[in-house]
Coordinates of C-alpha atoms and ligand atoms in Angstrom, one line a residue:
X1448 CA -11.3 -6.0 -8.3
X1449 CA -9.0 -8.5 -9.8
X1450 CA -5.2 -8.4 -9.2
X1451 CA -3.0 -10.4 -11.6
X1452 CA 0.4 -11.0 -10.1
X1453 CA 3.3 -11.8 -12.4
X1454 CA 6.1 -13.5 -10.6
X1455 CA 8.8 -16.2 -10.7
X1456 CA 7.9 -17.2 -7.1
X1457 CA 4.1 -17.9 -7.0
X1458 CA 4.4 -19.8 -3.8
X1459 CA 5.1 -16.6 -1.9
X1460 CA 1.4 -15.6 -2.4
X1461 CA -0.3 -18.7 -1.1
X1462 CA -0.5 -18.0 2.6
X1463 CA -0.4 -14.1 3.0
X1464 CA -3.6 -13.8 1.0
X1465 CA -5.6 -16.4 3.0
X1466 CA -5.9 -14.6 6.3
X1467 CA -8.3 -12.1 7.8
X1468 CA -9.8 -9.3 5.7
X1469 CA -8.2 -10.3 2.4
X1470 CA -9.2 -13.9 2.8
X1471 CA -12.8 -12.9 3.5
X1472 CA -12.9 -10.4 0.6
X1473 CA -11.8 -13.2 -1.8
X1474 CA -14.4 -15.7 -0.4
X1475 CA -17.1 -13.0 -0.9
X1476 CA -15.9 -12.5 -4.5
X1477 CA -15.1 -8.8 -3.9
X1478 CA -11.4 -9.3 -4.6
X1479 CA -9.7 -11.9 -6.7
X1480 CA -5.9 -12.5 -6.9
X1481 CA -4.6 -14.5 -9.8
X1482 CA -1.0 -15.5 -9.6
X1483 CA 0.8 -16.1 -12.9
X1484 CA 4.1 -17.8 -13.1
X1485 CA 6.3 -15.8 -15.5
X1486 CA 8.3 -19.0 -16.2
X1487 CA 5.2 -20.5 -17.9
X1488 CA 5.8 -17.9 -20.6
X1489 CA 9.5 -18.7 -21.0
X1490 CA 10.6 -20.8 -23.9
X1491 CA 12.7 -23.9 -24.2
X1492 CA 13.0 -27.1 -22.2
X1493 CA 14.4 -25.2 -19.3
X1494 CA 12.1 -22.2 -19.4
X1495 CA 14.9 -19.8 -18.7
X1496 CA 13.5 -16.4 -17.5
X1497 CA 16.8 -14.6 -16.6
X1498 CA 20.2 -14.0 -18.1
X1499 CA 23.5 -12.3 -17.5
X1500 CA 23.7 -8.5 -17.9
X1501 CA 25.1 -7.1 -21.1
X1502 CA 28.3 -5.2 -20.3
X1503 CA 29.0 -7.4 -17.3
X1504 CA 28.2 -7.0 -13.6
X1505 CA 26.8 -9.0 -10.8
X1506 CA 23.6 -10.9 -10.7
X1507 CA 21.0 -11.9 -13.2
X1508 CA 18.5 -9.8 -15.2
X1509 CA 15.0 -11.0 -15.9
X1510 CA 14.6 -11.5 -19.7
X1511 CA 12.0 -9.3 -21.5
X1512 CA 10.2 -11.9 -23.6
X1513 CA 8.5 -14.0 -20.9
X1514 CA 7.3 -10.9 -19.0
X1515 CA 6.0 -9.2 -22.1
X1516 CA 4.3 -12.4 -23.3
X1517 CA 2.6 -12.7 -19.9
X1518 CA 1.5 -9.1 -20.0
X1519 CA 0.2 -9.5 -23.6
X1520 CA -1.8 -12.6 -22.6
X1521 CA -3.5 -10.6 -19.8
X1522 CA -4.3 -7.6 -22.1
X1523 CA -5.9 -10.0 -24.6
X1524 CA -8.2 -11.1 -21.9
X1525 CA -8.9 -7.6 -20.7
X1526 CA -7.4 -4.7 -22.7
X1527 CA -8.2 -2.3 -19.8
X1528 CA -5.9 -4.0 -17.3
X1529 CA -3.6 -1.5 -15.6
X1530 CA -0.1 -2.8 -15.6
X1531 CA 2.3 -1.8 -12.8
X1532 CA 5.9 -2.7 -12.4
X1533 CA 7.1 -3.0 -8.7
X1534 CA 10.5 -1.5 -8.4
X1535 CA 12.5 0.6 -6.0
X1536 CA 12.9 3.1 -8.9
X1537 CA 9.1 3.7 -9.1
X1538 CA 6.8 6.5 -7.8
X1539 CA 6.3 6.2 -4.0
X1540 CA 3.2 4.2 -3.2
X1541 CA 1.0 6.0 -0.7
X1542 CA -2.7 6.3 0.3
X1543 CA -3.5 8.6 -2.6
X1544 CA -2.0 6.1 -5.1
X1545 CA -4.0 3.3 -3.3
X1546 CA -7.2 5.3 -3.8
X1547 CA -6.4 5.9 -7.5
X1548 CA -5.7 2.2 -8.1
X1549 CA -8.9 1.1 -6.3
X1550 CA -10.9 2.6 -9.2
X1551 CA -9.5 0.0 -11.7
X1552 CA -11.2 -3.3 -12.3
X1553 CA -8.1 -5.2 -13.2
X1554 CA -4.5 -4.5 -12.1
X1555 CA -1.5 -6.5 -13.1
X1556 CA 1.5 -6.3 -10.7
X1557 CA 4.8 -7.3 -12.3
X1558 CA 7.3 -8.5 -9.7
X1559 CA 10.9 -8.0 -10.6
X1560 CA 13.6 -10.3 -9.1
X1561 CA 17.3 -10.6 -9.0
X1562 CA 19.2 -7.5 -10.0
X1563 CA 16.3 -6.2 -12.0
X1564 CA 14.3 -6.5 -15.2
X1565 CA 15.5 -5.8 -18.7
X1566 CA 15.0 -2.1 -19.3
X1567 CA 12.8 -2.7 -22.4
X1568 CA 10.0 -4.1 -20.1
X1569 CA 9.4 -0.6 -18.9
X1570 CA 7.7 0.5 -22.1
X1571 CA 5.1 -2.3 -21.6
X1572 CA 3.8 -1.1 -18.3
X1573 CA 1.5 1.8 -17.4
X1574 CA 3.4 2.9 -14.2
X1575 CA 6.2 1.9 -11.8
X1576 CA 5.6 1.9 -8.0
X1577 CA 8.0 1.6 -5.1
X1578 CA 6.8 0.9 -1.5
X1579 CA 9.7 2.7 0.1
X1580 CA 13.4 3.6 -0.1
X1581 CA 14.9 0.2 0.6
X1582 CA 15.7 -2.7 -1.7
X1583 CA 13.7 -5.9 -1.3
X1584 CA 14.8 -9.2 -2.8
X1585 CA 12.0 -8.8 -5.3
X1586 CA 8.7 -7.1 -6.0
X1587 CA 6.6 -9.9 -4.4
X1588 CA 6.3 -8.3 -0.9
X1589 CA 5.8 -4.9 -2.5
X1590 CA 2.9 -6.4 -4.6
X1591 CA 1.3 -7.8 -1.4
X1592 CA 1.5 -4.4 0.2
X1593 CA -0.3 -2.9 -2.8
X1594 CA -2.9 -5.7 -2.8
X1595 CA -3.7 -5.2 0.9
X1596 CA -3.8 -1.4 0.8
X1597 CA -6.0 -1.2 -2.3
X1598 CA -8.3 -4.1 -1.4
X1599 CA -9.4 -2.5 1.8
X1600 CA -10.7 0.5 -0.3
X1601 CA -12.9 -1.7 -2.5
X1602 CA -16.5 -1.1 -1.4
X1603 CA -17.8 -3.8 0.9
X1604 CA -14.4 -5.2 1.8
X1605 CA -14.4 -3.5 5.2
X1606 CA -17.5 -3.6 7.4
X1607 CA -19.2 -0.3 8.3
X1608 CA -17.5 -0.5 11.7
X1609 CA -14.0 -0.4 10.0
X1610 CA -14.7 2.4 7.6
X1611 CA -11.4 3.3 5.8
X1612 CA -12.1 7.1 6.1
X1613 CA -11.2 6.9 9.8
X1614 CA -7.7 5.5 9.1
X1615 CA -4.4 7.2 9.2
X1616 CA -3.8 9.2 6.0
X1617 CA -7.4 9.2 4.9
X1618 CA -7.8 12.8 6.0
X1619 CA -4.1 13.4 5.4
X1620 CA -3.3 13.0 9.1
X1621 CA -2.0 10.2 11.3
X1622 CA -4.6 8.4 13.4
X1623 CA -5.5 9.5 16.9
X1624 CA -4.6 7.2 19.9
X1625 CA -7.0 4.3 20.4
X1626 CA -7.9 2.5 23.7
X1627 CA -9.9 -0.4 24.8
X1628 CA -10.7 -2.0 28.2
X1629 CA -9.4 -2.0 30.9
X1630 CA -9.8 1.7 31.9
X1631 CA -6.6 1.5 33.8
X1632 CA -3.5 -0.7 32.9
X1633 CA -0.4 -0.7 35.0
X1634 CA -1.1 2.8 36.3
X1635 CA -1.9 4.2 32.8
X1636 CA -5.5 5.5 32.5
X1637 CA -7.6 5.9 29.4
X1638 CA -8.2 9.6 28.8
X1639 CA -11.3 10.7 30.7
X1640 CA -12.9 12.3 27.7
X1641 CA -13.2 8.9 26.0
X1642 CA -15.3 7.6 29.0
X1643 CA -17.5 10.7 29.0
X1644 CA -20.0 9.6 26.4
X1645 CA -19.9 13.2 25.1
X1646 CA -19.5 12.5 21.3
X1647 CA -18.9 16.1 20.4
X1648 CA -16.0 16.4 22.8
X1649 CA -14.7 13.0 21.8
X1650 CA -14.7 14.0 18.1
X1651 CA -12.8 17.2 18.9
X1652 CA -10.3 15.4 21.2
X1653 CA -9.6 12.8 18.5
X1654 CA -9.1 15.4 15.8
X1655 CA -6.7 17.4 18.0
X1656 CA -4.8 14.3 18.9
X1657 CA -4.5 13.4 15.2
X1658 CA -3.1 16.9 14.6
X1659 CA -0.7 16.7 17.5
X1660 CA 0.5 13.3 16.5
X1661 CA 1.0 14.3 12.9
X1662 CA 2.8 17.5 14.0
X1663 CA 5.1 15.4 16.3
X1664 CA 5.9 12.5 14.0
X1665 CA 5.1 13.5 10.4
X1666 CA 5.0 17.3 10.1
X1667 CA 5.5 16.9 6.3
X1668 CA 1.9 15.6 6.0
X1669 CA 0.5 18.8 7.4
X1670 CA 1.4 20.7 4.3
X1671 CA -1.2 18.8 2.3
X1672 CA -3.8 18.1 4.9
X1673 CA -7.3 19.8 4.7
X1674 CA -7.5 21.8 7.9
X1675 CA -10.2 24.1 9.4
X1676 CA -9.3 27.5 10.5
X1677 CA -9.4 26.6 14.3
X1678 CA -7.2 23.6 13.5
X1679 CA -4.6 25.9 11.9
X1680 CA -4.7 28.0 15.0
X1681 CA -4.3 25.0 17.2
X1682 CA -1.2 24.0 15.2
X1683 CA 0.2 27.5 15.4
X1684 CA -0.2 27.3 19.2
X1685 CA 1.8 24.0 19.2
X1686 CA 4.5 25.6 17.1
X1687 CA 4.6 28.5 19.6
X1688 CA 5.0 26.2 22.5
X1689 CA 7.8 24.4 20.7
X1690 CA 9.6 27.7 20.2
X1691 CA 9.6 28.3 23.9
X1692 CA 11.3 25.0 24.8
Ligands
ADE2922 N1 11.4 -4.4 -5.5 C1 12.5 -4.4 -4.7 N2 12.4 -3.4 -3.8 C2 11.2 -2.7 -4.0 C3 10.6 -1.6 -3.4 N3 11.1 -0.9 -2.4 N4 9.4 -1.3 -3.9 C4 8.8 -2.0 -4.9 N5 9.4 -3.0 -5.5 C5 10.6 -3.4 -5.0

């Protein structure tokens, strides 16, 4: 999986991509991140990549030509590159989108800066993604979020012990609570079932805890989750208890 990041601030990408799982995935050749400075595609001695907005207003707008030239150069190398514009106006990025993106070989992430990019750039991208309803100073951190979430779904990036299917959202639910040693910490004990060695009971407890947690914190996710009949009944029981409070 190759990510091409188009940015005016390439230095932002040097250290976050070095550490931990992403760093190892790159060393092992499973993931590659190529950072492209949009300014290299700007013309003139000063390589100007932004300009004042037509009609007036605050801030600067990224000019279309350097961005589109950079996209075209990428598409010449690999016409199948999937081009994504990072913007708060995009479709919300979630685990489902991450899974869809993980199937591409090459993804270009275009990072907008300043007050935005010239509207005409939009017709040169395949889709627009937002990482949440807040405004960042630019798309760079959003691109890093996408790179991280998608890379861990690339086969081989995670070891067997860290299988992504277990994660929050993979089954449409939040993750169950996790514990490690010691068995008691400041009076708080690890639930007995986890020490029981009974894998059937542990599996059921975890699934119920995932349901409970999702119901408490993100009930909206339950509408789309794939649930068994007994799990639906368990949830109805929770709802019934809630009514009695
Ligand atoms: N650029 C600025 N804010 C953003 C956001 N929330 N998501 C994606 N790109 C952005």
